[in-house]
C-alpha cells in the first residue's frame, strides 16, 4: 500500500511518525534545515521575505537569501533572521553598462536566444563575478534550495539563475521552483530535463505553480489546456482535469513533482497524484492577498528539508514509530516520492490553517504577514510541539 491511499487523518499521523523532525538536545544549529532562496529583486522584496520568514517559523535553523544588490539592502532592514547575500547583478547595474547582446525588450524569443547563447563578455562576467560568489553559498551544506520568488525577469538574473539551477540539480539536493523560476523553466524546459536526464542527478524537484504559471508551464511542454475546463465551477471536474494536465506536464519534465495551487491544491508526481482537500478540517480563508504562495513555499521548504533528513536516517531514530508506519502503509519506511507528497500535504494543511486563523482575526484586512504569525500555533494545533 502507498501513502497515497491513506485517509487525510492518517496522513497527518504518518507525517508525525516519519518526516516531522524531532527537536533533540544533542542537535546543533543547521540540522533542522539550512535553506537557500534565490530570489529578491529591485521590484520584489516581499516575496523572499515572506518565504524566508515562513520557513524559519516552521522550524528551519538557517536561511540564506541570494538576491539583487538593491533588494539586499532593503531585505536586511526587514529581518535580521535571514542571511542576505546581494550577489545577483541585473542589466540595470552600472557594472554591466556597455555589454552588448543583452536583450532590452520583454521579447521572450530574444530572452531564449540569450539564455541559450549568451555573448562571451556576459558569460565571463557572470562566471567570475557572480556565479563564483553564489557557489560559495551553495556549497555550505544547503539541504533545500528555492529558486524564483521575487527574482524578476531581468535577462542577466535569469541567465545566472539558469546556471545556478543546473549546478544545484547536479548536487542531488531537493529543489523547489516557484514564481519567476517557473517563468524561466517555461521559457526553457530543457534546463530541467537536461539536468535530470544526467546520471549524476537524483534531485527531488517540486514545481509550485499558481493557475497562471501552470497554464504557462503546460504550454511550454506542449500540453494543450481547455481554459473552460480548467476554470470549471464544479470542483470535482476541475480537480480531475487539473490532475490530468499536471500528470502530462510532470511526465514531460522527467516526472518532477507539481504542486498546483488553487481552490484545492493538487500534487502530482510522475504517475501518482493527490487532491489536497483540507475543507473538512479547516475553515477556509476568503482572502487572496499576495504572498500566501510564498508563505506556502517556505513551509514546504522546511518540510522537504526534514523529509530529506528522514531519508538519510542519520539524525534521529527514524524507526522509532515504525509500528505506526507499518500499520498504515505495510512498510517501515517511506519512499522519497512519498516523502515529497507528504511534505506537500503537511505544508498545504499548515498554510490553510494559518490563513484561516489570520482571516478569523483580520477578515478583509488580512495580509500575508498576518498569516506568517499563525504558522507556529497552527503547527502546534495540528502536530503538537
Ligand atoms: N510582496 C511581494 O514582493 C510579492 C511579490 N511577488 C512576486 O511578483 C512576481 C510576479 O508574480 P505574479 O504572480 O504577479 O506573476 P504572473 O506573471 O504569474 O501573474 C501574471 C498575472 O496573473 C495574475 N494571477 C496570478 N494568480 C492568479 C490566479 N490564481 N488567478 C487568476 N489570475 C492570477 C496576476 O494577478 C497577474 O496579473 C514574482 O516574482 C512573485 O514572486 C508575489 O509573490 C506576491 C508578493
Ligand atoms: N480559490 C482558492 N481557494 C482557496 N485557497 C486558494 C485559492 N486559490 C489559491 N489558494 C491558496 O492560496 C495560496 C496562494 O495561492 P496563489 O494562487 O495566490 O499563489 P501565488 O500566486 O503563487 O502566491 P504569491 O502571491 O505568494 O506569489 C495557496 O496555498 C493556495 O492553495
CSV table of C-alpha atoms and ligand atoms in Angstrom, one decimal:
chain,number,residue,atom,x,y,z
A,1,UNK,CA,0.0,0.0,0.0
A,2,UNK,CA,1.1,3.6,-0.7
A,3,UNK,CA,0.9,6.7,1.5
A,4,UNK,CA,-1.4,8.0,-1.3
A,5,UNK,CA,-4.1,5.5,-0.2
A,6,UNK,CA,-4.2,6.8,3.3
A,7,UNK,CA,-7.2,8.9,4.6
A,8,UNK,CA,-6.4,12.6,5.4
A,9,UNK,CA,-6.4,11.9,9.2
A,10,UNK,CA,-3.9,9.0,8.6
A,11,UNK,CA,-1.6,11.2,6.5
A,12,UNK,CA,-1.0,13.6,9.5
A,13,UNK,CA,-0.3,10.5,11.7
A,14,UNK,CA,2.0,9.2,9.0
A,15,UNK,CA,3.9,12.6,8.8
A,16,UNK,CA,4.3,12.6,12.6
A,17,UNK,CA,5.7,9.1,12.6
A,18,UNK,CA,8.1,9.9,9.7
A,19,UNK,CA,9.2,13.2,8.2
A,20,UNK,CA,8.5,15.5,11.1
A,21,UNK,CA,11.9,16.0,12.6
A,22,UNK,CA,12.0,15.9,16.4
A,23,UNK,CA,13.9,18.5,18.4
A,24,UNK,CA,16.6,16.7,20.3
A,25,UNK,CA,19.0,18.0,22.9
A,26,UNK,CA,22.1,16.9,21.0
A,27,UNK,CA,21.2,18.7,17.7
A,28,UNK,CA,23.3,21.5,16.6
A,29,UNK,CA,22.4,24.6,14.5
A,30,UNK,CA,21.7,23.8,10.9
A,31,UNK,CA,20.5,20.2,11.5
A,32,UNK,CA,16.8,21.2,11.3
A,33,UNK,CA,17.4,22.9,7.9
A,34,UNK,CA,19.8,25.1,6.0
A,35,UNK,CA,17.8,26.5,3.2
A,36,UNK,CA,18.8,28.7,0.3
A,37,UNK,CA,16.5,31.1,-1.5
A,38,UNK,CA,17.4,32.5,-4.9
A,39,UNK,CA,15.1,35.5,-5.3
A,40,UNK,CA,14.5,39.1,-4.5
A,41,UNK,CA,15.0,42.0,-6.9
A,42,UNK,CA,14.5,45.7,-7.1
A,43,UNK,CA,10.8,45.2,-7.8
A,44,UNK,CA,10.0,42.4,-5.3
A,45,UNK,CA,11.4,42.2,-1.8
A,46,UNK,CA,8.3,40.9,-0.1
A,47,UNK,CA,8.4,37.5,-1.8
A,48,UNK,CA,11.8,36.3,-0.4
A,49,UNK,CA,10.9,37.8,3.0
A,50,UNK,CA,7.6,36.0,3.4
A,51,UNK,CA,9.2,32.8,2.2
A,52,UNK,CA,12.3,33.1,4.4
A,53,UNK,CA,10.3,34.0,7.5
A,54,UNK,CA,7.7,31.3,6.9
A,55,UNK,CA,10.4,28.6,6.7
A,56,UNK,CA,12.1,29.8,9.8
A,57,UNK,CA,8.7,29.9,11.7
A,58,UNK,CA,8.1,26.4,10.6
A,59,UNK,CA,11.4,25.4,12.4
A,60,UNK,CA,14.2,25.7,9.9
A,61,UNK,CA,17.5,26.8,11.6
A,62,UNK,CA,19.3,28.8,8.9
A,63,UNK,CA,18.2,30.7,5.8
A,64,UNK,CA,20.4,32.2,3.1
A,65,UNK,CA,18.9,34.5,0.5
A,66,UNK,CA,20.8,35.3,-2.7
A,67,UNK,CA,19.2,38.4,-4.2
A,68,UNK,CA,19.9,41.5,-6.3
A,69,UNK,CA,22.1,44.2,-4.7
A,70,UNK,CA,19.2,46.7,-4.4
A,71,UNK,CA,16.9,44.2,-2.8
A,72,UNK,CA,19.7,43.2,-0.4
A,73,UNK,CA,19.8,46.5,1.5
A,74,UNK,CA,16.0,46.5,1.8
A,75,UNK,CA,15.8,42.9,2.9
A,76,UNK,CA,18.4,43.4,5.6
A,77,UNK,CA,16.2,46.1,7.1
A,78,UNK,CA,13.2,43.7,7.2
A,79,UNK,CA,14.7,40.9,9.1
A,80,UNK,CA,18.0,40.1,11.0
A,81,UNK,CA,16.9,36.4,11.0
A,82,UNK,CA,17.8,35.9,7.3
A,83,UNK,CA,21.3,35.9,5.9
A,84,UNK,CA,21.3,38.1,2.9
A,85,UNK,CA,23.8,37.7,0.0
A,86,UNK,CA,23.2,40.5,-2.5
A,87,UNK,CA,25.2,38.9,-5.3
A,88,UNK,CA,22.8,39.0,-8.3
A,89,UNK,CA,23.7,41.6,-10.9
A,90,UNK,CA,20.9,42.8,-13.2
A,91,UNK,CA,21.3,44.5,-16.6
A,92,UNK,CA,20.4,47.8,-14.9
A,93,UNK,CA,23.7,47.7,-13.0
A,94,UNK,CA,26.5,50.2,-13.8
A,95,UNK,CA,28.8,47.2,-13.7
A,96,UNK,CA,27.5,45.8,-17.0
A,97,UNK,CA,27.0,49.0,-18.9
A,98,UNK,CA,28.4,48.6,-22.4
A,99,UNK,CA,27.8,44.9,-22.6
A,100,UNK,CA,26.4,44.1,-26.0
A,101,UNK,CA,23.7,41.5,-26.8
A,102,UNK,CA,21.7,41.8,-23.6
A,103,UNK,CA,18.0,41.9,-24.6
A,104,UNK,CA,16.5,45.3,-23.8
A,105,UNK,CA,12.9,44.4,-24.6
A,106,UNK,CA,10.4,41.9,-23.0
A,107,UNK,CA,10.6,39.7,-26.0
A,108,UNK,CA,10.5,36.1,-24.8
A,109,UNK,CA,12.1,34.9,-28.1
A,110,UNK,CA,15.1,37.2,-27.5
A,111,UNK,CA,15.4,36.0,-23.9
A,112,UNK,CA,15.5,32.4,-25.0
A,113,UNK,CA,18.3,33.2,-27.5
A,114,UNK,CA,20.2,35.0,-24.8
A,115,UNK,CA,19.8,32.1,-22.3
A,116,UNK,CA,21.0,29.6,-25.0
A,117,UNK,CA,23.8,31.6,-26.4
A,118,UNK,CA,25.0,34.5,-24.2
A,119,UNK,CA,27.7,36.8,-25.5
A,120,UNK,CA,31.2,35.8,-24.2
A,121,UNK,CA,31.8,39.0,-22.2
A,122,UNK,CA,28.5,38.4,-20.4
A,123,UNK,CA,29.4,34.8,-19.7
A,124,UNK,CA,32.8,35.7,-18.4
A,125,UNK,CA,31.5,38.5,-16.2
A,126,UNK,CA,28.8,36.3,-14.6
A,127,UNK,CA,31.1,33.3,-14.2
A,128,UNK,CA,33.8,35.3,-12.5
A,129,UNK,CA,31.9,37.9,-10.5
A,130,UNK,CA,28.5,36.4,-9.8
A,131,UNK,CA,28.4,32.6,-10.1
A,132,UNK,CA,31.6,32.1,-8.1
A,133,UNK,CA,30.1,34.1,-5.1
A,134,UNK,CA,26.8,32.2,-5.3
A,135,UNK,CA,28.6,28.9,-5.4
A,136,UNK,CA,30.3,29.8,-2.1
A,137,UNK,CA,26.8,29.8,-0.5
A,138,UNK,CA,25.6,26.8,-2.4
A,139,UNK,CA,28.5,24.8,-1.0
A,140,UNK,CA,27.5,25.5,2.6
A,141,UNK,CA,25.7,22.2,3.3
A,142,UNK,CA,22.4,23.6,1.9
A,143,UNK,CA,19.7,20.9,2.1
A,144,UNK,CA,16.9,22.6,0.1
A,145,UNK,CA,17.1,25.4,-2.5
A,146,UNK,CA,14.1,27.5,-3.6
A,147,UNK,CA,14.5,29.3,-6.9
A,148,UNK,CA,12.3,32.1,-8.1
A,149,UNK,CA,10.2,34.1,-5.7
A,150,UNK,CA,10.7,37.8,-6.4
A,151,UNK,CA,13.6,37.0,-8.7
A,152,UNK,CA,12.1,39.2,-11.5
A,153,UNK,CA,12.7,38.6,-15.2
A,154,UNK,CA,15.9,40.5,-16.0
A,155,UNK,CA,18.0,38.7,-18.6
A,156,UNK,CA,21.2,38.6,-16.6
A,157,UNK,CA,19.5,37.5,-13.5
A,158,UNK,CA,17.7,34.7,-15.4
A,159,UNK,CA,20.9,33.6,-17.0
A,160,UNK,CA,22.5,33.4,-13.6
A,161,UNK,CA,19.6,31.5,-12.1
A,162,UNK,CA,19.8,29.1,-15.0
A,163,UNK,CA,23.5,28.3,-14.3
A,164,UNK,CA,22.9,28.0,-10.6
A,165,UNK,CA,19.9,25.8,-11.0
A,166,UNK,CA,21.9,23.4,-13.2
A,167,UNK,CA,24.6,23.2,-10.6
A,168,UNK,CA,22.2,22.5,-7.8
A,169,UNK,CA,20.3,19.9,-9.7
A,170,UNK,CA,23.6,18.0,-10.2
A,171,UNK,CA,24.2,18.2,-6.4
A,172,UNK,CA,21.3,15.9,-5.9
A,173,UNK,CA,19.7,18.2,-3.2
A,174,UNK,CA,15.9,18.9,-3.3
A,175,UNK,CA,14.8,22.0,-5.2
A,176,UNK,CA,11.6,24.0,-5.2
A,177,UNK,CA,10.9,26.1,-8.3
A,178,UNK,CA,8.3,28.9,-7.9
A,179,UNK,CA,7.2,32.2,-9.4
A,180,UNK,CA,9.9,33.6,-11.8
A,181,UNK,CA,11.8,30.4,-11.5
A,182,UNK,CA,8.8,28.8,-13.2
A,183,UNK,CA,8.9,31.5,-15.8
A,184,UNK,CA,12.5,30.5,-16.6
A,185,UNK,CA,11.6,26.8,-16.8
A,186,UNK,CA,8.6,27.7,-19.1
A,187,UNK,CA,11.0,29.6,-21.4
A,188,UNK,CA,13.4,26.7,-21.4
A,189,UNK,CA,12.1,23.4,-20.1
A,190,UNK,CA,15.4,21.7,-21.1
A,191,UNK,CA,17.0,23.4,-18.0
A,192,UNK,CA,15.2,20.8,-16.0
A,193,UNK,CA,15.1,17.8,-18.4
A,194,UNK,CA,18.8,18.0,-19.4
A,195,UNK,CA,19.9,18.1,-15.7
A,196,UNK,CA,17.5,15.4,-14.6
A,197,UNK,CA,18.4,13.1,-17.5
A,198,UNK,CA,22.0,13.2,-16.4
A,199,UNK,CA,23.1,10.1,-14.5
A,200,UNK,CA,24.7,12.4,-11.9
A,201,UNK,CA,21.4,13.9,-10.7
A,202,UNK,CA,18.8,12.3,-8.4
A,203,UNK,CA,17.4,15.6,-7.2
A,204,UNK,CA,13.8,15.8,-6.0
A,205,UNK,CA,12.2,18.7,-7.8
A,206,UNK,CA,8.9,20.3,-6.8
A,207,UNK,CA,7.3,23.0,-9.0
A,208,UNK,CA,4.7,25.1,-7.2
A,209,UNK,CA,2.7,26.9,-9.9
A,210,UNK,CA,-0.3,29.1,-9.3
A,211,UNK,CA,-3.0,28.7,-12.0
A,212,UNK,CA,-1.4,31.3,-14.4
A,213,UNK,CA,2.0,29.7,-14.0
A,214,UNK,CA,0.5,26.3,-14.5
A,215,UNK,CA,-1.0,27.3,-17.9
A,216,UNK,CA,2.3,28.8,-19.0
A,217,UNK,CA,4.1,25.6,-18.0
A,218,UNK,CA,1.6,23.4,-19.8
A,219,UNK,CA,2.1,25.4,-23.0
A,220,UNK,CA,5.9,25.2,-22.7
A,221,UNK,CA,5.7,21.4,-22.7
A,222,UNK,CA,3.0,21.1,-25.4
A,223,UNK,CA,0.2,20.1,-23.1
A,224,UNK,CA,-2.9,21.8,-24.5
A,225,UNK,CA,-5.2,23.4,-22.0
A,226,UNK,CA,-9.0,23.9,-22.3
A,227,UNK,CA,-9.4,27.0,-20.2
A,228,UNK,CA,-13.1,26.5,-19.7
A,229,UNK,CA,-12.5,23.0,-18.1
A,230,UNK,CA,-9.6,24.4,-16.0
A,231,UNK,CA,-11.8,27.1,-14.5
A,232,UNK,CA,-14.9,24.9,-14.2
A,233,UNK,CA,-17.2,25.9,-11.3
A,234,UNK,CA,-17.5,22.2,-10.4
A,235,UNK,CA,-14.6,21.4,-8.1
A,236,UNK,CA,-14.5,17.7,-8.8
A,237,UNK,CA,-14.5,18.2,-12.6
A,238,UNK,CA,-11.8,20.9,-12.2
A,239,UNK,CA,-9.6,18.7,-9.9
A,240,UNK,CA,-9.9,15.8,-12.3
A,241,UNK,CA,-8.9,17.9,-15.3
A,242,UNK,CA,-6.1,19.7,-13.5
A,243,UNK,CA,-4.7,16.3,-12.3
A,244,UNK,CA,-4.8,15.0,-15.9
A,245,UNK,CA,-2.9,18.1,-17.2
A,246,UNK,CA,-0.4,18.1,-14.3
A,247,UNK,CA,0.3,14.4,-14.9
A,248,UNK,CA,1.1,15.0,-18.5
A,249,UNK,CA,3.3,18.0,-17.7
A,250,UNK,CA,5.1,16.1,-15.0
A,251,UNK,CA,5.8,13.2,-17.4
A,252,UNK,CA,7.3,15.7,-20.0
A,253,UNK,CA,9.5,17.2,-17.3
A,254,UNK,CA,11.2,14.0,-16.2
A,255,UNK,CA,8.4,13.2,-13.7
A,256,UNK,CA,9.2,16.2,-11.4
A,257,UNK,CA,6.5,16.9,-8.8
A,258,UNK,CA,4.0,19.6,-9.3
A,259,UNK,CA,2.0,21.3,-6.5
A,260,UNK,CA,-0.7,23.1,-8.4
A,261,UNK,CA,-2.3,25.8,-6.2
A,262,UNK,CA,-6.0,26.7,-6.3
A,263,UNK,CA,-9.3,26.1,-4.6
A,264,UNK,CA,-7.9,22.6,-3.8
A,265,UNK,CA,-4.2,22.2,-4.2
A,266,UNK,CA,-3.2,19.2,-6.2
A,267,UNK,CA,0.1,17.3,-6.0
A,268,UNK,CA,1.3,15.2,-8.9
A,269,UNK,CA,4.4,13.1,-9.0
A,270,UNK,CA,5.0,11.0,-12.2
A,271,UNK,CA,2.1,8.6,-12.2
A,272,UNK,CA,0.7,9.4,-8.7
A,273,UNK,CA,-1.4,12.3,-7.6
A,274,UNK,CA,-3.5,13.6,-4.7
A,275,UNK,CA,-6.1,16.3,-4.3
A,276,UNK,CA,-5.3,18.1,-1.1
A,277,UNK,CA,-8.7,19.0,0.2
A,278,UNK,CA,-8.5,20.3,3.7
A,279,UNK,CA,-12.0,21.7,3.8
A,280,UNK,CA,-13.2,19.2,6.4
A,281,UNK,CA,-10.6,20.2,9.0
A,282,UNK,CA,-10.0,23.9,8.3
A,283,UNK,CA,-12.5,26.7,7.8
A,284,UNK,CA,-11.3,28.3,4.5
A,285,UNK,CA,-10.0,31.9,4.4
A,286,UNK,CA,-11.6,34.0,1.7
A,287,UNK,CA,-8.6,36.4,1.4
A,288,UNK,CA,-6.4,36.1,-1.7
A,289,UNK,CA,-3.8,38.7,-0.9
A,290,UNK,CA,-0.3,38.3,-2.5
A,291,UNK,CA,2.4,36.5,-0.6
A,292,UNK,CA,0.4,33.5,0.6
A,293,UNK,CA,2.0,31.3,-2.1
A,294,UNK,CA,5.4,32.5,-0.9
A,295,UNK,CA,4.4,31.5,2.6
A,296,UNK,CA,3.3,28.1,1.5
A,297,UNK,CA,6.6,27.6,-0.4
A,298,UNK,CA,8.5,28.5,2.8
A,299,UNK,CA,6.6,25.9,4.9
A,300,UNK,CA,7.1,23.3,2.2
A,301,UNK,CA,10.9,24.0,2.0
A,302,UNK,CA,11.3,23.2,5.7
A,303,UNK,CA,9.1,20.1,5.4
A,304,UNK,CA,11.3,18.9,2.5
A,305,UNK,CA,14.5,19.6,4.4
A,306,UNK,CA,13.2,17.3,7.2
A,307,UNK,CA,12.0,14.7,4.7
A,308,UNK,CA,15.5,14.7,3.2
A,309,UNK,CA,17.0,14.2,6.7
A,310,UNK,CA,14.4,11.4,7.3
A,311,UNK,CA,15.6,9.6,4.1
A,312,UNK,CA,19.2,9.9,5.1
A,313,UNK,CA,18.2,8.4,8.5
A,314,UNK,CA,21.2,9.7,10.4
A,315,UNK,CA,19.9,12.5,12.7
A,316,UNK,CA,17.3,10.6,14.7
A,317,UNK,CA,15.9,7.1,15.1
A,318,UNK,CA,13.6,7.1,12.1
A,319,UNK,CA,12.2,3.7,13.0
A,320,UNK,CA,11.1,4.7,16.5
A,321,UNK,CA,7.5,4.8,15.2
A,322,UNK,CA,7.8,2.2,12.6
A,323,UNK,CA,4.9,0.1,14.0
A,324,UNK,CA,2.6,3.1,13.2
A,325,UNK,CA,4.1,3.4,9.7
A,326,UNK,CA,3.8,-0.3,9.1
A,327,UNK,CA,0.2,-0.2,10.3
A,328,UNK,CA,-0.6,2.5,7.8
A,329,UNK,CA,1.4,1.5,4.7
A,330,UNK,CA,2.6,-2.0,5.3
A,331,UNK,CA,6.2,-0.9,5.2
A,332,UNK,CA,8.6,0.6,7.8
A,333,UNK,CA,9.9,3.5,5.7
A,334,UNK,CA,8.5,6.0,3.2
A,335,UNK,CA,9.9,6.2,-0.4
A,336,UNK,CA,11.5,9.5,-1.4
A,337,UNK,CA,8.4,10.3,-3.5
A,338,UNK,CA,6.1,9.5,-0.7
A,339,UNK,CA,8.2,11.9,1.5
A,340,UNK,CA,7.6,14.7,-1.1
A,341,UNK,CA,3.9,14.1,-1.3
A,342,UNK,CA,3.6,14.0,2.5
A,343,UNK,CA,5.6,17.3,2.7
A,344,UNK,CA,3.2,18.9,0.3
A,345,UNK,CA,0.2,17.6,2.3
A,346,UNK,CA,1.7,18.9,5.5
A,347,UNK,CA,2.7,22.3,4.1
A,348,UNK,CA,-0.7,23.0,2.4
A,349,UNK,CA,-2.5,21.9,5.6
A,350,UNK,CA,-0.4,24.3,7.8
A,351,UNK,CA,-0.7,27.1,5.3
A,352,UNK,CA,-4.5,26.8,5.1
A,353,UNK,CA,-4.8,26.6,8.9
A,354,UNK,CA,-2.6,29.7,9.3
A,355,UNK,CA,-4.6,31.6,6.7
A,356,UNK,CA,-7.8,30.5,8.4
A,357,UNK,CA,-6.7,31.7,11.8
A,358,UNK,CA,-5.4,35.0,10.4
A,359,UNK,CA,-8.6,35.5,8.5
A,360,UNK,CA,-10.7,34.9,11.6
A,361,UNK,CA,-8.9,37.7,13.3
A,362,UNK,CA,-8.4,40.2,10.4
A,363,UNK,CA,-11.0,39.4,7.8
A,364,UNK,CA,-10.7,41.7,4.7
A,365,UNK,CA,-7.6,43.4,6.1
A,366,UNK,CA,-5.6,40.1,6.4
A,367,UNK,CA,-2.2,40.2,4.8
A,368,UNK,CA,0.5,37.6,4.1
A,369,UNK,CA,2.5,39.0,7.1
A,370,UNK,CA,-0.5,38.1,9.3
A,371,UNK,CA,-0.6,34.5,8.0
A,372,UNK,CA,3.1,34.1,9.0
A,373,UNK,CA,2.3,34.9,12.6
A,374,UNK,CA,0.0,31.9,12.8
A,375,UNK,CA,2.4,29.2,11.5
A,376,UNK,CA,3.6,28.4,15.0
A,377,UNK,CA,0.2,28.0,16.6
A,378,UNK,CA,-1.2,26.1,13.6
A,379,UNK,CA,1.7,23.7,13.7
A,380,UNK,CA,1.2,23.2,17.4
A,381,UNK,CA,-2.6,22.6,17.0
A,382,UNK,CA,-2.0,20.0,14.2
A,383,UNK,CA,1.2,18.3,15.2
A,384,UNK,CA,2.0,19.2,18.8
A,385,UNK,CA,5.2,20.8,20.0
B,1,LIG,N1,5.3,41.5,-1.9
B,1,LIG,C1,6.0,40.9,-2.9
B,1,LIG,O1,7.1,41.2,-3.1
B,1,LIG,C2,5.3,39.9,-3.7
B,1,LIG,C3,6.0,39.5,-4.9
B,1,LIG,N2,5.5,38.6,-5.7
B,1,LIG,C4,6.4,38.3,-6.9
B,1,LIG,O2,5.8,39.0,-8.0
B,1,LIG,C5,6.4,38.5,-9.2
B,1,LIG,C6,5.3,38.3,-10.2
B,1,LIG,O3,4.3,37.4,-9.7
B,1,LIG,P1,2.8,37.3,-10.4
B,1,LIG,O4,2.1,36.1,-9.7
B,1,LIG,O5,2.2,38.6,-10.4
B,1,LIG,O6,3.2,36.9,-11.9
B,1,LIG,P2,2.5,36.2,-13.1
B,1,LIG,O7,3.1,36.7,-14.3
B,1,LIG,O8,2.5,34.7,-12.9
B,1,LIG,O9,1.0,36.7,-13.0
B,1,LIG,C7,0.5,37.4,-14.1
B,1,LIG,C8,-0.9,37.8,-13.9
B,1,LIG,O10,-1.7,36.7,-13.4
B,1,LIG,C9,-2.5,37.0,-12.4
B,1,LIG,N3,-2.8,35.9,-11.5
B,1,LIG,C10,-1.9,35.4,-10.6
B,1,LIG,N4,-2.5,34.3,-9.9
B,1,LIG,C11,-3.8,34.2,-10.5
B,1,LIG,C12,-4.9,33.4,-10.2
B,1,LIG,N5,-4.8,32.4,-9.3
B,1,LIG,N6,-6.0,33.5,-11.0
B,1,LIG,C13,-6.1,34.5,-11.9
B,1,LIG,N7,-5.1,35.3,-12.2
B,1,LIG,C14,-3.9,35.2,-11.5
B,1,LIG,C15,-1.7,38.1,-11.6
B,1,LIG,O11,-2.6,38.9,-10.9
B,1,LIG,C16,-1.0,38.8,-12.8
B,1,LIG,O12,-1.9,39.8,-13.3
B,1,LIG,C17,7.1,37.2,-8.8
B,1,LIG,O13,8.4,37.4,-8.6
B,1,LIG,C18,6.5,36.9,-7.4
B,1,LIG,O14,7.3,36.1,-6.6
B,1,LIG,C19,4.4,37.7,-5.4
B,1,LIG,O15,5.0,36.6,-4.8
B,1,LIG,C20,3.4,38.4,-4.4
B,1,LIG,C21,4.1,39.2,-3.3
B,2,LIG,N1,-9.7,29.7,-4.8
B,2,LIG,C1,-8.9,29.4,-3.7
B,2,LIG,N2,-9.5,29.0,-2.6
B,2,LIG,C2,-8.7,28.7,-1.5
B,2,LIG,N3,-7.4,28.8,-1.5
B,2,LIG,C3,-6.8,29.2,-2.6
B,2,LIG,C4,-7.5,29.6,-3.7
B,2,LIG,N4,-6.6,30.0,-4.7
B,2,LIG,C5,-5.4,29.9,-4.1
B,2,LIG,N5,-5.5,29.4,-2.8
B,2,LIG,C6,-4.4,29.2,-1.8
B,2,LIG,O1,-3.7,30.4,-1.6
B,2,LIG,C7,-2.3,30.1,-1.5
B,2,LIG,C8,-1.6,31.0,-2.5
B,2,LIG,O2,-2.0,30.7,-3.8
B,2,LIG,P1,-1.9,31.7,-5.1
B,2,LIG,O3,-2.5,31.0,-6.2
B,2,LIG,O4,-2.3,33.0,-4.7
B,2,LIG,O5,-0.3,31.5,-5.2
B,2,LIG,P2,0.8,32.6,-5.8
B,2,LIG,O6,0.2,33.4,-6.8
B,2,LIG,O7,2.0,31.8,-6.1
B,2,LIG,O8,1.1,33.4,-4.5
B,2,LIG,P3,2.1,34.7,-4.2
B,2,LIG,O9,1.2,35.9,-4.2
B,2,LIG,O10,2.7,34.4,-3.0
B,2,LIG,O11,3.0,34.7,-5.4
B,2,LIG,C9,-2.1,28.7,-1.8
B,2,LIG,O12,-2.0,28.0,-0.6
B,2,LIG,C10,-3.4,28.2,-2.4
B,2,LIG,O13,-3.7,26.9,-2.1
